[in-house]
Coordinates of C-alpha atoms in Angstrom, one line a residue:
N205 CA -43.7 41.3 -21.0
I206 CA -40.3 40.6 -19.4
P207 CA -38.0 38.1 -20.7
S208 CA -37.8 34.8 -18.7
R209 CA -33.9 35.6 -18.4
S210 CA -32.5 36.8 -15.2
V211 CA -30.9 39.6 -16.7
I212 CA -32.3 42.1 -18.9
D213 CA -30.1 44.0 -21.2
M214 CA -30.7 47.7 -21.7
S215 CA -31.6 48.3 -25.5
V216 CA -28.8 50.4 -27.7
D217 CA -31.8 52.7 -28.5
T218 CA -32.2 53.4 -24.8
M219 CA -28.8 53.5 -24.4
S220 CA -28.5 56.3 -27.2
R221 CA -31.4 58.4 -25.5
L222 CA -29.6 58.5 -22.1
Y223 CA -26.4 59.6 -24.0
E224 CA -28.0 62.6 -25.2
L225 CA -28.1 63.3 -21.5
K226 CA -25.0 65.7 -20.4
N227 CA -24.0 63.5 -17.7
I228 CA -24.0 60.3 -19.6
I229 CA -20.6 59.7 -21.4
G230 CA -20.5 55.7 -21.7
V231 CA -21.3 52.4 -20.4
K232 CA -19.7 49.4 -18.7
D233 CA -21.1 46.6 -20.8
A234 CA -20.9 43.4 -19.3
T235 CA -23.3 41.5 -21.6
G236 CA -20.6 39.6 -23.4
D237 CA -22.1 40.3 -26.6
L238 CA -19.5 41.9 -28.9
K239 CA -22.6 43.0 -31.5
R240 CA -23.4 45.6 -29.0
V241 CA -20.2 47.4 -29.4
D242 CA -20.9 47.6 -33.4
Q243 CA -24.3 48.6 -32.5
Q244 CA -23.4 51.3 -29.9
L245 CA -20.5 52.8 -32.1
K246 CA -22.9 53.2 -35.0
S247 CA -25.6 54.8 -32.9
M248 CA -23.9 57.1 -30.9
G249 CA -20.3 57.5 -32.3
K250 CA -16.8 57.2 -31.3
D251 CA -17.0 59.7 -28.4
F252 CA -19.4 57.3 -26.6
L253 CA -17.4 55.5 -24.1
Q254 CA -17.4 51.9 -24.2
L255 CA -15.7 49.9 -21.7
T256 CA -15.9 46.1 -21.3
G257 CA -16.9 44.4 -17.9
E258 CA -15.7 41.2 -19.3
D259 CA -11.9 40.1 -19.1
G260 CA -12.1 37.7 -21.5
N261 CA -13.4 39.6 -24.7
A262 CA -11.3 42.7 -24.2
L263 CA -9.2 42.2 -27.0
E264 CA -12.0 42.0 -29.4
F265 CA -13.9 44.6 -27.9
Y266 CA -11.4 47.2 -28.4
K267 CA -10.9 46.4 -32.1
R268 CA -14.6 47.0 -32.5
G269 CA -14.5 50.2 -31.0
G270 CA -13.9 49.9 -27.3
K271 CA -11.9 52.0 -24.9
G272 CA -11.4 50.1 -21.9
C273 CA -11.9 47.5 -19.3
I274 CA -13.1 47.4 -15.7
S275 CA -11.4 44.0 -15.0
V276 CA -11.8 41.5 -12.4
T277 CA -8.5 39.8 -13.4
A278 CA -6.6 42.9 -12.6
N279 CA -7.1 42.9 -8.9
V280 CA -4.8 39.8 -9.0
A281 CA -2.5 40.1 -12.4
A282 CA -2.5 44.1 -12.3
K283 CA 1.0 44.4 -14.2
L284 CA -0.3 41.5 -17.0
C285 CA -3.6 43.3 -17.1
S286 CA -1.8 46.7 -17.3
D287 CA 0.6 45.7 -20.4
F288 CA -2.4 44.0 -22.1
Q289 CA -4.4 47.3 -21.9
S290 CA -1.5 49.3 -23.4
A291 CA -0.6 46.8 -26.2
S292 CA -4.7 46.2 -27.1
L293 CA -5.3 49.7 -27.3
S294 CA -2.1 50.4 -29.4
S295 CA -4.0 49.4 -32.8
N296 CA -1.8 50.6 -35.3
D297 CA 1.3 48.7 -33.7
D298 CA 1.6 45.4 -34.9
E299 CA 3.9 44.4 -32.6
K300 CA 1.8 45.5 -29.8
Q301 CA -1.1 44.0 -31.0
A302 CA 1.2 40.4 -31.1
R303 CA 2.0 41.1 -27.4
A304 CA -1.7 41.7 -26.3
K305 CA -2.6 38.5 -27.9
E306 CA -0.1 36.7 -26.1
I307 CA -1.0 38.1 -23.1
D308 CA -4.6 37.4 -23.4
L309 CA -4.1 33.9 -24.4
A310 CA -2.0 33.7 -21.1
L311 CA -4.7 35.5 -19.2
A312 CA -7.5 33.4 -20.6
P313 CA -7.7 30.2 -18.1
L314 CA -7.3 32.6 -15.3
H315 CA -10.3 35.0 -16.6
K316 CA -12.5 32.1 -16.9
A317 CA -11.3 30.4 -13.7
L318 CA -12.2 33.7 -11.5
F319 CA -16.0 33.1 -12.6
I320 CA -16.5 29.6 -11.7
E321 CA -18.1 30.8 -8.9
S322 CA -19.4 34.0 -7.6
N323 CA -17.3 37.1 -7.6
P324 CA -15.3 38.1 -5.7
S325 CA -14.7 34.8 -3.8
P326 CA -12.6 33.3 -6.5
V327 CA -10.4 36.6 -6.8
K328 CA -9.9 36.7 -2.7
Y329 CA -8.6 33.1 -2.9
V330 CA -6.0 34.1 -5.5
A331 CA -5.1 37.1 -3.7
K332 CA -4.7 34.9 -0.6
L333 CA -2.4 32.6 -2.3
M334 CA -0.4 35.6 -3.5
G335 CA -0.2 36.7 0.0
L336 CA -2.2 40.0 -0.2
C337 CA -4.9 39.3 1.7
D338 CA -7.2 36.6 3.4
D339 CA -10.1 35.0 1.5
V340 CA -12.9 35.8 3.8
V341 CA -16.3 36.9 2.4
R342 CA -19.1 37.8 4.3
L343 CA -22.6 36.4 4.0
P344 CA -24.7 35.5 1.7
L345 CA -21.3 35.1 -0.1
V346 CA -19.4 32.3 0.8
N347 CA -15.4 30.5 0.0
C348 CA -14.6 28.7 -3.0
T349 CA -15.1 25.1 -3.1
K350 CA -12.1 22.8 -2.9
E351 CA -12.4 21.9 -6.5
T352 CA -12.4 25.6 -7.4
K353 CA -9.6 26.2 -5.2
K354 CA -7.7 23.6 -6.9
I355 CA -8.4 25.0 -10.3
L356 CA -7.4 28.8 -9.1
E357 CA -4.4 27.3 -7.9
E358 CA -3.3 25.8 -11.2
V359 CA -4.1 28.7 -13.4
S360 CA -2.5 31.0 -11.2
K361 CA 0.6 29.1 -11.6
K362 CA 0.6 29.0 -15.0
A363 CA 0.1 32.7 -15.2
K364 CA 2.9 33.1 -12.7
L365 CA 1.1 35.0 -10.1
I366 CA 2.2 32.3 -7.4

């Protein structure tokens, strides 16, 4: 019986069995379920490399034992994301943790806006605003709507990207 949702998450038990293979060292978790970080840490230990695929939950993900992020936002806010990564992974430094929270709050609207429509269209539009590339996408993808472009322009200005 397949659940009635469009995405089926791999169970922690299955991930644990896969981790027994020599060529599996970790996972990119884009489920958004922070409880999985705890469950996988308990099941596979701290050497199992857990990367989030959700920019917006990275800070909490790291607090629970995650080790990195495969970031969408870094495509347009590389320096801020790099600073965030460095600060947030310094768990024993209160000053750096405070800086990580500050950057996380500043980037939160951008993280959210980059997923209003299907990736990579919003990222490409912001990159276009920054003068990095054109926002052309190939079918079946389409360019962002006017409404989304307006939101992306606003959050890009607030994040000081443009």
